[in-house]
Amino acid sequence: MKKILIIDDEITLRETVAELLIVIGFNVFEAQNGEEGLKKVQEIKPNLTICDIMMPVLDGYGFMKAHMESEFSKIPVLLLSAKVEKEDKEKGVNLGAKGYISKPFVFSELKSIVDFYIQ
């Protein structure tokens, strides 16, 4: 079963996305900030990580920087954020994110992107 890690400090959003992904057949893990996310990546070696940008302790940009410098940098990361400015998206992509999903989003959009990166 393919593994997805969701890193987001918004508990309700994180749990809702996790439940929806579980229903369609993924094994889902959760982290509440980038620092916890980095540890979980090492532990579970997910097939895909979905990461928020604005979080306490270590934000999504900090996570991306550390992730891309780690031995797990081949694991694709999708950024999920309410930050919708062009500069925010470019910064995420420049740090190595494979995609950028703006909040709020429709689950079918997220599922299509997830399916593209997990085949």
C-alpha positions as protocol buffer text, in pm:
chain_id: "A"
residue {
  index: 1
  type: MET
  ca { x: 0 y: 0 z: 0 }
}
residue {
  index: 2
  type: LYS
  ca { x: 137 y: 344 z: -96 }
}
residue {
  index: 3
  type: LYS
  ca { x: 223 y: 579 z: 192 }
}
residue {
  index: 4
  type: ILE
  ca { x: 143 y: 949 z: 213 }
}
residue {
  index: 5
  type: LEU
  ca { x: 264 y: 1187 z: 483 }
}
residue {
  index: 6
  type: ILE
  ca { x: 52 y: 1495 z: 554 }
}
residue {
  index: 7
  type: ILE
  ca { x: 226 y: 1781 z: 736 }
}
residue {
  index: 8
  type: ASP
  ca { x: -14 y: 2051 z: 852 }
}
residue {
  index: 9
  type: ASP
  ca { x: -78 y: 2227 z: 1181 }
}
residue {
  index: 10
  type: GLU
  ca { x: -452 y: 2257 z: 1111 }
}
residue {
  index: 11
  type: ILE
  ca { x: -580 y: 1944 z: 1284 }
}
residue {
  index: 12
  type: THR
  ca { x: -922 y: 1940 z: 1118 }
}
residue {
  index: 13
  type: LEU
  ca { x: -785 y: 1983 z: 767 }
}
residue {
  index: 14
  type: ARG
  ca { x: -507 y: 1730 z: 823 }
}
residue {
  index: 15
  type: GLU
  ca { x: -745 y: 1467 z: 962 }
}
residue {
  index: 16
  type: THR
  ca { x: -1005 y: 1528 z: 689 }
}
residue {
  index: 17
  type: VAL
  ca { x: -753 y: 1492 z: 408 }
}
residue {
  index: 18
  type: ALA
  ca { x: -608 y: 1184 z: 580 }
}
residue {
  index: 19
  type: GLU
  ca { x: -951 y: 1020 z: 607 }
}
residue {
  index: 20
  type: LEU
  ca { x: -1030 y: 1087 z: 242 }
}
residue {
  index: 21
  type: LEU
  ca { x: -696 y: 945 z: 128 }
}
residue {
  index: 22
  type: ILE
  ca { x: -741 y: 638 z: 349 }
}
residue {
  index: 23
  type: VAL
  ca { x: -1084 y: 575 z: 194 }
}
residue {
  index: 24
  type: ILE
  ca { x: -932 y: 567 z: -155 }
}
residue {
  index: 25
  type: GLY
  ca { x: -664 y: 320 z: -49 }
}
residue {
  index: 26
  type: PHE
  ca { x: -358 y: 500 z: 84 }
}
residue {
  index: 27
  type: ASN
  ca { x: -172 y: 439 z: 409 }
}
residue {
  index: 28
  type: VAL
  ca { x: -161 y: 789 z: 563 }
}
residue {
  index: 29
  type: PHE
  ca { x: 65 y: 934 z: 831 }
}
residue {
  index: 30
  type: GLU
  ca { x: 43 y: 1278 z: 991 }
}
residue {
  index: 31
  type: ALA
  ca { x: 276 y: 1542 z: 1133 }
}
residue {
  index: 32
  type: GLN
  ca { x: 187 y: 1880 z: 1281 }
}
residue {
  index: 33
  type: ASN
  ca { x: 493 y: 2080 z: 1171 }
}
residue {
  index: 34
  type: GLY
  ca { x: 797 y: 2059 z: 947 }
}
residue {
  index: 35
  type: GLU
  ca { x: 1032 y: 1938 z: 1218 }
}
residue {
  index: 36
  type: GLU
  ca { x: 802 y: 1647 z: 1305 }
}
residue {
  index: 37
  type: GLY
  ca { x: 756 y: 1590 z: 932 }
}
residue {
  index: 38
  type: LEU
  ca { x: 1130 y: 1548 z: 872 }
}
residue {
  index: 39
  type: LYS
  ca { x: 1143 y: 1280 z: 1143 }
}
residue {
  index: 40
  type: LYS
  ca { x: 840 y: 1100 z: 998 }
}
residue {
  index: 41
  type: VAL
  ca { x: 993 y: 1100 z: 648 }
}
residue {
  index: 42
  type: GLN
  ca { x: 1295 y: 917 z: 791 }
}
residue {
  index: 43
  type: GLU
  ca { x: 1078 y: 672 z: 985 }
}
residue {
  index: 44
  type: ILE
  ca { x: 815 y: 579 z: 726 }
}
residue {
  index: 45
  type: LYS
  ca { x: 976 y: 672 z: 392 }
}
residue {
  index: 46
  type: PRO
  ca { x: 649 y: 783 z: 230 }
}
residue {
  index: 47
  type: ASN
  ca { x: 584 y: 768 z: -143 }
}
residue {
  index: 48
  type: LEU
  ca { x: 459 y: 1129 z: -131 }
}
residue {
  index: 49
  type: THR
  ca { x: 449 y: 1413 z: 120 }
}
residue {
  index: 50
  type: ILE
  ca { x: 182 y: 1684 z: 128 }
}
residue {
  index: 51
  type: CYS
  ca { x: 305 y: 1984 z: 327 }
}
residue {
  index: 52
  type: ASP
  ca { x: 149 y: 2310 z: 443 }
}
residue {
  index: 53
  type: ILE
  ca { x: 363 y: 2624 z: 431 }
}
residue {
  index: 54
  type: MET
  ca { x: 255 y: 2831 z: 730 }
}
residue {
  index: 55
  type: MET
  ca { x: 326 y: 2624 z: 1044 }
}
residue {
  index: 56
  type: PRO
  ca { x: 494 y: 2679 z: 1381 }
}
residue {
  index: 57
  type: VAL
  ca { x: 835 y: 2533 z: 1476 }
}
residue {
  index: 58
  type: LEU
  ca { x: 947 y: 2470 z: 1114 }
}
residue {
  index: 59
  type: ASP
  ca { x: 741 y: 2600 z: 823 }
}
residue {
  index: 60
  type: GLY
  ca { x: 695 y: 2435 z: 484 }
}
residue {
  index: 61
  type: TYR
  ca { x: 980 y: 2627 z: 323 }
}
residue {
  index: 62
  type: GLY
  ca { x: 1214 y: 2518 z: 604 }
}
residue {
  index: 63
  type: PHE
  ca { x: 1092 y: 2162 z: 563 }
}
residue {
  index: 64
  type: MET
  ca { x: 1158 y: 2175 z: 188 }
}
residue {
  index: 65
  type: LYS
  ca { x: 1509 y: 2311 z: 233 }
}
residue {
  index: 66
  type: ALA
  ca { x: 1602 y: 2040 z: 485 }
}
residue {
  index: 67
  type: HIS
  ca { x: 1420 y: 1767 z: 290 }
}
residue {
  index: 68
  type: MET
  ca { x: 1600 y: 1848 z: -35 }
}
residue {
  index: 69
  type: GLU
  ca { x: 1935 y: 1832 z: 145 }
}
residue {
  index: 70
  type: SER
  ca { x: 1851 y: 1492 z: 298 }
}
residue {
  index: 71
  type: GLU
  ca { x: 1896 y: 1139 z: 168 }
}
residue {
  index: 72
  type: PHE
  ca { x: 1516 y: 1133 z: 113 }
}
residue {
  index: 73
  type: SER
  ca { x: 1511 y: 1419 z: -138 }
}
residue {
  index: 74
  type: LYS
  ca { x: 1374 y: 1190 z: -411 }
}
residue {
  index: 75
  type: ILE
  ca { x: 1042 y: 1164 z: -222 }
}
residue {
  index: 76
  type: PRO
  ca { x: 812 y: 1413 z: -397 }
}
residue {
  index: 77
  type: VAL
  ca { x: 652 y: 1694 z: -196 }
}
residue {
  index: 78
  type: LEU
  ca { x: 332 y: 1881 z: -279 }
}
residue {
  index: 79
  type: LEU
  ca { x: 282 y: 2212 z: -102 }
}
residue {
  index: 80
  type: LEU
  ca { x: -68 y: 2289 z: 21 }
}
residue {
  index: 81
  type: SER
  ca { x: -125 y: 2646 z: 134 }
}
residue {
  index: 82
  type: ALA
  ca { x: -349 y: 2948 z: 162 }
}
residue {
  index: 83
  type: LYS
  ca { x: -52 y: 3153 z: 37 }
}
residue {
  index: 84
  type: VAL
  ca { x: -158 y: 3207 z: -324 }
}
residue {
  index: 85
  type: GLU
  ca { x: 78 y: 3477 z: -448 }
}
residue {
  index: 86
  type: LYS
  ca { x: 290 y: 3390 z: -752 }
}
residue {
  index: 87
  type: GLU
  ca { x: 607 y: 3452 z: -550 }
}
residue {
  index: 88
  type: ASP
  ca { x: 498 y: 3195 z: -288 }
}
residue {
  index: 89
  type: LYS
  ca { x: 441 y: 2929 z: -552 }
}
residue {
  index: 90
  type: GLU
  ca { x: 772 y: 3007 z: -723 }
}
residue {
  index: 91
  type: LYS
  ca { x: 959 y: 2990 z: -393 }
}
residue {
  index: 92
  type: GLY
  ca { x: 812 y: 2646 z: -321 }
}
residue {
  index: 93
  type: VAL
  ca { x: 893 y: 2513 z: -666 }
}
residue {
  index: 94
  type: ASN
  ca { x: 1244 y: 2662 z: -651 }
}
residue {
  index: 95
  type: LEU
  ca { x: 1296 y: 2474 z: -323 }
}
residue {
  index: 96
  type: GLY
  ca { x: 1202 y: 2149 z: -499 }
}
residue {
  index: 97
  type: ALA
  ca { x: 827 y: 2107 z: -451 }
}
residue {
  index: 98
  type: LYS
  ca { x: 662 y: 1907 z: -730 }
}
residue {
  index: 99
  type: GLY
  ca { x: 331 y: 2093 z: -708 }
}
residue {
  index: 100
  type: TYR
  ca { x: 137 y: 2361 z: -528 }
}
residue {
  index: 101
  type: ILE
  ca { x: -225 y: 2327 z: -423 }
}
residue {
  index: 102
  type: SER
  ca { x: -404 y: 2639 z: -303 }
}
residue {
  index: 103
  type: LYS
  ca { x: -641 y: 2628 z: -4 }
}
residue {
  index: 104
  type: PRO
  ca { x: -932 y: 2596 z: -21 }
}
residue {
  index: 105
  type: PHE
  ca { x: -923 y: 2312 z: -270 }
}
residue {
  index: 106
  type: VAL
  ca { x: -1154 y: 2048 z: -410 }
}
residue {
  index: 107
  type: PHE
  ca { x: -1059 y: 1695 z: -307 }
}
residue {
  index: 108
  type: SER
  ca { x: -1081 y: 1569 z: -667 }
}
residue {
  index: 109
  type: GLU
  ca { x: -806 y: 1819 z: -759 }
}
residue {
  index: 110
  type: LEU
  ca { x: -583 y: 1690 z: -480 }
}
residue {
  index: 111
  type: LYS
  ca { x: -659 y: 1328 z: -574 }
}
residue {
  index: 112
  type: SER
  ca { x: -561 y: 1393 z: -938 }
}
residue {
  index: 113
  type: ILE
  ca { x: -227 y: 1540 z: -837 }
}
residue {
  index: 114
  type: VAL
  ca { x: -163 y: 1260 z: -583 }
}
residue {
  index: 115
  type: ASP
  ca { x: -248 y: 999 z: -847 }
}
residue {
  index: 116
  type: PHE
  ca { x: -3 y: 1162 z: -1087 }
}
residue {
  index: 117
  type: TYR
  ca { x: 286 y: 1130 z: -841 }
}
residue {
  index: 118
  type: ILE
  ca { x: 189 y: 789 z: -700 }
}
residue {
  index: 119
  type: GLN
  ca { x: 134 y: 538 z: -976 }
}
